[in-house]
PDB file of C-alpha atoms and ligand atoms in Angstrom:
ATOM      1  CA  LYS A  27      -3.340 -26.134   3.808  1.00 45.00           C
ATOM      2  CA  GLY A  28       0.187 -26.365   2.423  1.00 42.00           C
ATOM      3  CA  ALA A  29       0.979 -29.306   0.166  1.00 47.00           C
ATOM      4  CA  ASN A  30       4.159 -30.231   2.070  1.00 49.00           C
ATOM      5  CA  ASN A  31       6.216 -29.155   5.062  1.00 53.00           C
ATOM      6  CA  GLU A  32       8.388 -26.817   3.063  1.00 66.00           C
ATOM      7  CA  SER A  33       5.624 -24.817   1.454  1.00 90.00           C
ATOM      8  CA  ARG A  34       5.218 -21.393   2.947  1.00 96.00           C
ATOM      9  CA  GLY A  35       2.513 -18.786   2.738  1.00 97.00           C
ATOM     10  CA  ALA A  36       2.746 -15.664   0.592  1.00 98.00           C
ATOM     11  CA  LEU A  37       2.939 -12.103   1.867  1.00 98.00           C
ATOM     12  CA  VAL A  38       0.489 -10.193  -0.294  1.00 98.00           C
ATOM     13  CA  VAL A  39       0.228  -6.453   0.333  1.00 98.00           C
ATOM     14  CA  PHE A  40      -2.443  -4.095  -0.961  1.00 99.00           C
ATOM     15  CA  GLU A  41      -1.583  -0.460  -1.454  1.00 98.00           C
ATOM     16  CA  GLY A  42      -3.354   2.529  -2.948  1.00 98.00           C
ATOM     17  CA  LEU A  43      -4.955   5.840  -2.089  1.00 97.00           C
ATOM     18  CA  ASP A  44      -7.805   6.098   0.395  1.00 96.00           C
ATOM     19  CA  ARG A  45     -11.015   4.800  -1.246  1.00 95.00           C
ATOM     20  CA  SER A  46      -9.141   2.900  -3.958  1.00 97.00           C
ATOM     21  CA  GLY A  47     -10.998  -0.258  -2.871  1.00 97.00           C
ATOM     22  CA  LYS A  48      -8.260  -2.002  -0.885  1.00 98.00           C
ATOM     23  CA  THR A  49     -10.439  -3.127   1.985  1.00 96.00           C
ATOM     24  CA  SER A  50     -13.205  -4.549  -0.256  1.00 97.00           C
ATOM     25  CA  GLN A  51     -10.696  -6.372  -2.434  1.00 98.00           C
ATOM     26  CA  CYS A  52      -8.844  -7.802   0.562  1.00 98.00           C
ATOM     27  CA  GLY A  53     -12.105  -9.188   1.935  1.00 98.00           C
ATOM     28  CA  ARG A  54     -13.079 -10.797  -1.366  1.00 98.00           C
ATOM     29  CA  LEU A  55      -9.632 -12.273  -1.845  1.00 98.00           C
ATOM     30  CA  LEU A  56      -9.709 -13.737   1.660  1.00 98.00           C
ATOM     31  CA  SER A  57     -12.979 -15.604   0.964  1.00 98.00           C
ATOM     32  CA  TYR A  58     -11.682 -16.770  -2.387  1.00 98.00           C
ATOM     33  CA  LEU A  59      -8.445 -18.242  -1.033  1.00 98.00           C
ATOM     34  CA  GLU A  60     -10.253 -19.789   1.948  1.00 98.00           C
ATOM     35  CA  GLY A  61     -12.679 -21.380  -0.514  1.00 98.00           C
ATOM     36  CA  LEU A  62      -9.742 -22.958  -2.325  1.00 97.00           C
ATOM     37  CA  GLY A  63      -8.636 -24.500   0.962  1.00 97.00           C
ATOM     38  CA  HIS A  64      -5.664 -22.234   1.646  1.00 97.00           C
ATOM     39  CA  SER A  65      -4.612 -21.217   5.128  1.00 97.00           C
ATOM     40  CA  VAL A  66      -4.968 -17.426   4.956  1.00 98.00           C
ATOM     41  CA  GLU A  67      -5.352 -14.401   7.253  1.00 98.00           C
ATOM     42  CA  LEU A  68      -6.285 -10.796   6.665  1.00 98.00           C
ATOM     43  CA  TRP A  69      -4.091  -8.205   8.409  1.00 98.00           C
ATOM     44  CA  ARG A  70      -4.031  -4.424   8.245  1.00 98.00           C
ATOM     45  CA  PHE A  71      -1.704  -1.587   9.112  1.00 98.00           C
ATOM     46  CA  PRO A  72      -1.993   0.460  11.129  1.00 98.00           C
ATOM     47  CA  ASP A  73      -3.005  -2.307  13.530  1.00 98.00           C
ATOM     48  CA  ARG A  74      -4.973  -0.120  15.939  1.00 98.00           C
ATOM     49  CA  SER A  75      -5.369  -2.864  18.553  1.00 97.00           C
ATOM     50  CA  THR A  76      -1.842  -2.616  19.996  1.00 97.00           C
ATOM     51  CA  SER A  77      -0.611   0.097  22.365  1.00 97.00           C
ATOM     52  CA  VAL A  78       1.377   1.772  19.598  1.00 98.00           C
ATOM     53  CA  GLY A  79      -1.678   1.331  17.370  1.00 98.00           C
ATOM     54  CA  GLN A  80      -3.814   3.259  19.832  1.00 98.00           C
ATOM     55  CA  MET A  81      -1.420   6.204  19.705  1.00 98.00           C
ATOM     56  CA  ILE A  82      -1.624   6.112  15.922  1.00 98.00           C
ATOM     57  CA  SER A  83      -5.407   5.958  16.016  1.00 98.00           C
ATOM     58  CA  ALA A  84      -5.604   8.978  18.335  1.00 98.00           C
ATOM     59  CA  TYR A  85      -3.382  10.881  15.925  1.00 98.00           C
ATOM     60  CA  LEU A  86      -5.395   9.930  12.825  1.00 97.00           C
ATOM     61  CA  THR A  87      -8.660  10.977  14.444  1.00 96.00           C
ATOM     62  CA  ASN A  88      -7.129  14.327  15.484  1.00 96.00           C
ATOM     63  CA  LYS A  89      -7.338  13.532  19.188  1.00 97.00           C
ATOM     64  CA  SER A  90      -3.607  14.016  19.545  1.00 97.00           C
ATOM     65  CA  GLN A  91      -0.866  15.990  17.839  1.00 97.00           C
ATOM     66  CA  LEU A  92       2.550  14.500  17.109  1.00 98.00           C
ATOM     67  CA  ASP A  93       5.644  15.628  15.260  1.00 98.00           C
ATOM     68  CA  ASP A  94       5.714  14.257  11.687  1.00 98.00           C
ATOM     69  CA  HIS A  95       8.861  12.245  12.408  1.00 98.00           C
ATOM     70  CA  THR A  96       7.395  10.791  15.591  1.00 98.00           C
ATOM     71  CA  ILE A  97       4.231   9.511  13.934  1.00 98.00           C
ATOM     72  CA  HIS A  98       6.295   8.095  11.082  1.00 99.00           C
ATOM     73  CA  LEU A  99       8.345   6.050  13.535  1.00 99.00           C
ATOM     74  CA  LEU A 100       5.204   4.891  15.337  1.00 99.00           C
ATOM     75  CA  PHE A 101       3.749   3.534  12.094  1.00 99.00           C
ATOM     76  CA  SER A 102       7.029   1.708  11.546  1.00 99.00           C
ATOM     77  CA  ALA A 103       7.122   0.407  15.141  1.00 98.00           C
ATOM     78  CA  ASN A 104       3.575  -0.878  14.620  1.00 99.00           C
ATOM     79  CA  ARG A 105       4.929  -3.093  11.822  1.00 99.00           C
ATOM     80  CA  TRP A 106       8.008  -4.168  13.812  1.00 98.00           C
ATOM     81  CA  ASP A 107       5.687  -5.285  16.615  1.00 98.00           C
ATOM     82  CA  LYS A 108       4.226  -7.800  14.158  1.00 98.00           C
ATOM     83  CA  ARG A 109       7.357  -8.860  12.307  1.00 98.00           C
ATOM     84  CA  SER A 110       8.142 -12.051  14.161  1.00 98.00           C
ATOM     85  CA  LEU A 111       4.522 -13.248  14.178  1.00 98.00           C
ATOM     86  CA  MET A 112       4.423 -12.524  10.468  1.00 98.00           C
ATOM     87  CA  GLU A 113       7.482 -14.687   9.865  1.00 98.00           C
ATOM     88  CA  THR A 114       6.091 -17.514  11.992  1.00 98.00           C
ATOM     89  CA  LYS A 115       2.778 -17.506  10.120  1.00 98.00           C
ATOM     90  CA  LEU A 116       4.380 -17.404   6.673  1.00 98.00           C
ATOM     91  CA  LYS A 117       6.765 -20.229   7.515  1.00 97.00           C
ATOM     92  CA  ALA A 118       3.883 -22.292   8.892  1.00 97.00           C
ATOM     93  CA  GLY A 119       2.206 -22.031   5.489  1.00 97.00           C
ATOM     94  CA  THR A 120      -0.303 -19.254   6.109  1.00 98.00           C
ATOM     95  CA  THR A 121      -0.740 -16.659   3.392  1.00 98.00           C
ATOM     96  CA  LEU A 122      -1.125 -13.116   4.744  1.00 98.00           C
ATOM     97  CA  ILE A 123      -3.203 -10.542   2.921  1.00 98.00           C
ATOM     98  CA  VAL A 124      -2.115  -7.184   4.295  1.00 99.00           C
ATOM     99  CA  ASP A 125      -4.094  -3.971   3.839  1.00 98.00           C
ATOM    100  CA  ARG A 126      -1.279  -1.305   3.699  1.00 98.00           C
ATOM    101  CA  TYR A 127       2.374  -1.770   4.656  1.00 99.00           C
ATOM    102  CA  SER A 128       5.714   0.052   4.456  1.00 99.00           C
ATOM    103  CA  TYR A 129       4.813   1.677   1.131  1.00 98.00           C
ATOM    104  CA  SER A 130       1.988   3.584   2.841  1.00 98.00           C
ATOM    105  CA  GLY A 131       4.467   4.484   5.550  1.00 98.00           C
ATOM    106  CA  VAL A 132       6.901   6.079   3.126  1.00 98.00           C
ATOM    107  CA  ALA A 133       4.376   7.537   0.674  1.00 98.00           C
ATOM    108  CA  PHE A 134       2.288   9.342   3.289  1.00 98.00           C
ATOM    109  CA  SER A 135       5.189  10.690   5.361  1.00 98.00           C
ATOM    110  CA  SER A 136       7.286  11.791   2.384  1.00 98.00           C
ATOM    111  CA  ALA A 137       4.189  13.467   0.909  1.00 98.00           C
ATOM    112  CA  LYS A 138       4.278  15.703   4.013  1.00 98.00           C
ATOM    113  CA  GLY A 139       7.797  16.748   3.070  1.00 98.00           C
ATOM    114  CA  LEU A 140       9.947  14.359   5.106  1.00 98.00           C
ATOM    115  CA  ASP A 141      13.091  13.093   3.386  1.00 98.00           C
ATOM    116  CA  PHE A 142      12.345  10.035   1.262  1.00 98.00           C
ATOM    117  CA  GLU A 143      15.405   7.992   2.302  1.00 98.00           C
ATOM    118  CA  TRP A 144      14.912   8.918   5.949  1.00 98.00           C
ATOM    119  CA  CYS A 145      11.371   7.560   5.676  1.00 98.00           C
ATOM    120  CA  LYS A 146      12.574   4.263   4.202  1.00 98.00           C
ATOM    121  CA  ALA A 147      15.276   3.635   6.809  1.00 98.00           C
ATOM    122  CA  PRO A 148      13.160   2.310   9.725  1.00 98.00           C
ATOM    123  CA  GLU A 149      11.494  -0.178   7.369  1.00 98.00           C
ATOM    124  CA  ILE A 150      14.805  -1.881   6.512  1.00 98.00           C
ATOM    125  CA  GLY A 151      14.724  -5.482   7.714  1.00 98.00           C
ATOM    126  CA  LEU A 152      10.972  -5.939   7.712  1.00 98.00           C
ATOM    127  CA  ILE A 153       9.782  -8.852   5.578  1.00 98.00           C
ATOM    128  CA  ALA A 154       9.518  -7.947   1.906  1.00 98.00           C
ATOM    129  CA  PRO A 155       6.151  -8.697   0.309  1.00 98.00           C
ATOM    130  CA  ASP A 156       6.056 -11.390  -2.354  1.00 98.00           C
ATOM    131  CA  LEU A 157       3.524  -9.251  -4.156  1.00 98.00           C
ATOM    132  CA  VAL A 158       2.279  -5.695  -3.865  1.00 98.00           C
ATOM    133  CA  VAL A 159      -1.073  -5.107  -5.530  1.00 98.00           C
ATOM    134  CA  TYR A 160      -1.323  -1.385  -6.204  1.00 98.00           C
ATOM    135  CA  LEU A 161      -4.897  -0.294  -6.789  1.00 98.00           C
ATOM    136  CA  ASP A 162      -4.394   2.616  -9.128  1.00 98.00           C
ATOM    137  CA  ILE A 163      -6.950   5.424  -9.138  1.00 98.00           C
ATOM    138  CA  PRO A 164      -6.607   9.187  -9.664  1.00 97.00           C
ATOM    139  CA  ALA A 165      -7.136  11.118  -6.424  1.00 96.00           C
ATOM    140  CA  GLU A 166     -10.061  12.987  -8.012  1.00 95.00           C
ATOM    141  CA  LYS A 167     -11.867   9.750  -8.860  1.00 96.00           C
ATOM    142  CA  ALA A 168     -11.263   8.318  -5.396  1.00 95.00           C
ATOM    143  CA  ALA A 169     -12.675  11.475  -3.823  1.00 93.00           C
ATOM    144  CA  GLU A 170     -15.883  11.075  -5.867  1.00 92.00           C
ATOM    145  CA  ARG A 171     -16.517   7.664  -4.287  1.00 90.00           C
ATOM    146  CA  GLY A 172     -18.744   8.859  -1.486  1.00 79.00           C
ATOM    147  CA  GLY A 173     -16.175  11.380  -0.345  1.00 74.00           C
ATOM    148  CA  TYR A 174     -13.554  11.032   2.328  1.00 80.00           C
ATOM    149  CA  GLY A 175     -14.197  10.584   6.034  1.00 80.00           C
ATOM    150  CA  GLY A 176     -12.948  12.993   8.637  1.00 83.00           C
ATOM    151  CA  GLU A 177      -9.539  11.455   9.307  1.00 91.00           C
ATOM    152  CA  ARG A 178      -6.274  13.262   8.859  1.00 93.00           C
ATOM    153  CA  TYR A 179      -4.839  12.768   5.324  1.00 94.00           C
ATOM    154  CA  GLU A 180      -8.275  12.336   3.711  1.00 92.00           C
ATOM    155  CA  GLN A 181      -7.986  15.423   1.535  1.00 94.00           C
ATOM    156  CA  LEU A 182      -7.744  15.641  -2.227  1.00 94.00           C
ATOM    157  CA  GLU A 183      -4.639  17.781  -2.484  1.00 96.00           C
ATOM    158  CA  PHE A 184      -2.734  15.612  -0.041  1.00 97.00           C
ATOM    159  CA  GLN A 185      -3.856  12.387  -1.713  1.00 97.00           C
ATOM    160  CA  ARG A 186      -2.467  13.724  -5.012  1.00 97.00           C
ATOM    161  CA  LYS A 187       0.923  14.112  -3.377  1.00 98.00           C
ATOM    162  CA  VAL A 188       0.707  10.638  -1.863  1.00 98.00           C
ATOM    163  CA  ALA A 189       0.081   9.177  -5.333  1.00 98.00           C
ATOM    164  CA  GLN A 190       3.234  10.870  -6.648  1.00 98.00           C
ATOM    165  CA  HIS A 191       5.309   9.404  -3.832  1.00 98.00           C
ATOM    166  CA  TYR A 192       3.819   5.928  -4.230  1.00 98.00           C
ATOM    167  CA  LYS A 193       5.074   5.967  -7.846  1.00 98.00           C
ATOM    168  CA  LEU A 194       8.653   6.379  -6.595  1.00 98.00           C
ATOM    169  CA  LEU A 195       8.345   3.145  -4.609  1.00 98.00           C
ATOM    170  CA  GLU A 196       7.293   0.856  -7.445  1.00 98.00           C
ATOM    171  CA  ASP A 197       9.572  -2.176  -7.839  1.00 96.00           C
ATOM    172  CA  SER A 198       9.489  -5.642  -9.428  1.00 95.00           C
ATOM    173  CA  SER A 199       7.168  -6.998  -6.717  1.00 97.00           C
ATOM    174  CA  TRP A 200       4.421  -4.586  -7.812  1.00 98.00           C
ATOM    175  CA  GLU A 201       1.406  -5.309  -9.971  1.00 98.00           C
ATOM    176  CA  ILE A 202      -0.608  -2.257 -10.891  1.00 98.00           C
ATOM    177  CA  VAL A 203      -4.339  -2.820 -11.221  1.00 98.00           C
ATOM    178  CA  ASP A 204      -6.634  -0.179 -12.695  1.00 98.00           C
ATOM    179  CA  ALA A 205      -8.960   0.530  -9.762  1.00 98.00           C
ATOM    180  CA  CYS A 206     -11.341   2.647 -11.866  1.00 98.00           C
ATOM    181  CA  GLN A 207     -12.811  -0.592 -13.218  1.00 98.00           C
ATOM    182  CA  THR A 208     -15.817  -2.206 -11.560  1.00 97.00           C
ATOM    183  CA  LEU A 209     -15.321  -4.051  -8.279  1.00 97.00           C
ATOM    184  CA  GLU A 210     -15.946  -7.353 -10.084  1.00 98.00           C
ATOM    185  CA  VAL A 211     -13.381  -6.768 -12.826  1.00 98.00           C
ATOM    186  CA  VAL A 212     -10.758  -5.673 -10.306  1.00 98.00           C
ATOM    187  CA  GLU A 213     -11.572  -8.729  -8.195  1.00 98.00           C
ATOM    188  CA  LYS A 214     -11.057 -11.088 -11.124  1.00 98.00           C
ATOM    189  CA  GLN A 215      -7.696  -9.555 -12.028  1.00 98.00           C
ATOM    190  CA  VAL A 216      -6.549  -9.580  -8.409  1.00 98.00           C
ATOM    191  CA  LYS A 217      -7.434 -13.271  -7.980  1.00 98.00           C
ATOM    192  CA  GLU A 218      -5.420 -14.290 -11.037  1.00 98.00           C
ATOM    193  CA  ILE A 219      -2.342 -12.304 -10.013  1.00 98.00           C
ATOM    194  CA  VAL A 220      -2.424 -13.464  -6.408  1.00 98.00           C
ATOM    195  CA  LEU A 221      -2.959 -17.149  -7.173  1.00 97.00           C
ATOM    196  CA  GLU A 222       0.133 -17.165  -9.361  1.00 95.00           C
ATOM    197  CA  HIS A 223       2.238 -15.729  -6.538  1.00 95.00           C
ATOM    198  CA  VAL A 224       0.822 -18.039  -3.887  1.00 95.00           C
ATOM    199  CA  THR A 225       1.866 -20.974  -6.081  1.00 93.00           C
ATOM    200  CA  THR A 226       5.397 -19.591  -6.516  1.00 93.00           C
ATOM    201  CA  CYS A 227       5.785 -19.313  -2.742  1.00 92.00           C
ATOM    202  CA  GLN A 228       4.530 -22.857  -2.219  1.00 90.00           C
ATOM    203  CA  LYS A 229       7.262 -24.037  -4.588  1.00 92.00           C
ATOM    204  CA  GLY A 230       9.875 -22.726  -2.162  1.00 90.00           C
ATOM    205  CA  LYS A 231      10.641 -19.100  -2.993  1.00 93.00           C
ATOM    206  CA  ALA A 232      12.748 -17.701  -0.117  1.00 95.00           C
ATOM    207  CA  LEU A 233      11.587 -14.882   2.131  1.00 96.00           C
ATOM    208  CA  SER A 234      13.480 -11.622   1.673  1.00 97.00           C
ATOM    209  CA  SER A 235      13.758  -8.288   3.465  1.00 98.00           C
ATOM    210  CA  LEU A 236      13.012  -4.661   2.665  1.00 98.00           C
ATOM    211  CA  TRP A 237      14.399  -2.877   0.780  1.00 93.00           C
ATOM    212  CA  SER A 238      16.275  -5.104  -1.643  1.00 75.00           C
TER     213      SER A 238
HETATM  214  N1  FDM B  29      -0.767   5.504   6.990  1.00 68.33           N
HETATM  215  C1  FDM B  29      -0.844   4.167   7.064  1.00 68.33           C
HETATM  216  C2  FDM B  29       0.441   6.166   7.155  1.00 68.33           C
HETATM  217  O1  FDM B  29       0.513   7.393   7.105  1.00 68.33           O
HETATM  218  N2  FDM B  29       1.575   5.432   7.410  1.00 68.33           N
HETATM  219  C3  FDM B  29       1.544   4.073   7.490  1.00 68.33           C
HETATM  220  O2  FDM B  29       2.588   3.431   7.710  1.00 68.33           O
HETATM  221  C4  FDM B  29       0.287   3.404   7.305  1.00 68.33           C
HETATM  222  C5  FDM B  29       0.206   1.923   7.394  1.00 68.33           C
HETATM  223  O3  FDM B  29      -2.871   6.022   7.890  1.00 68.33           O
HETATM  224  F1  FDM B  29      -4.425   7.650   5.676  1.00 68.33           F
HETATM  225  C6  FDM B  29      -2.010   6.298   6.802  1.00 68.33           C
HETATM  226  C7  FDM B  29      -2.793   5.980   5.589  1.00 68.33           C
HETATM  227  C8  FDM B  29      -4.198   6.323   5.980  1.00 68.33           C
HETATM  228  C9  FDM B  29      -4.236   6.179   7.470  1.00 68.33           C
HETATM  229  O4  FDM B  29      -5.136   3.985   7.187  1.00 68.33           O
HETATM  230  C10 FDM B  29      -5.089   5.077   8.017  1.00 68.33           C
HETATM  231  P1  FDM B  29      -6.513   3.168   7.007  1.00 68.33           P
HETATM  232  O5  FDM B  29      -6.176   2.145   5.950  1.00 68.33           O
HETATM  233  O6  FDM B  29      -7.533   4.174   6.555  1.00 68.33           O
HETATM  234  O7  FDM B  29      -6.826   2.572   8.356  1.00 68.33           O
END
């Protein structure tokens, strides 16, 4: 738990291509921080449990068709639905580990050909992560890891484009981790990076908004 009333939790986002190891690393990090006595929760976007989330899930599993702009705005709405809870949790001292966020939103939609700035616009005003851990892996390598599932977007050529668009989003909050390394090596590097940022937030770093 937080050391004093002012200490807040950190917003730690994981990004990367499908099969880059985000979900495994988020799980390991959660146990690690819990073990150290931190208040911490694991979140993911899309959050398929909400009503907007169910529309997104139907789209991803090819049960429904939507215009590219429409689905983009739904992904964004899915994050807006959680914004105030996110702020409450962070201010109460809980660190949030988030599997995908606005960077996925922009990278995937702009990879389809939508205008990059148009894609960023609905994300303006969401809480900016204190840290983005980008798990870096070539699309070819990711595809070799047991192959992709059957969801929309899980195709090599498209993932290549997504990687190019992710690169355009890199800013000072990003830490790039080589995700071709073993799970254990990645885990060790992630722990070190994250712990440093959690400490900075406890010392009173202010929350900020996307994109600034
Ligand atoms: N995705 C995810 C988007 O296209 N936009 C978004 O805003 C988010 C959060 O949804 F292919 C894509 C990325 C991925 C798919 O993600 C589902 P998970 O992590 O496989 O559930």
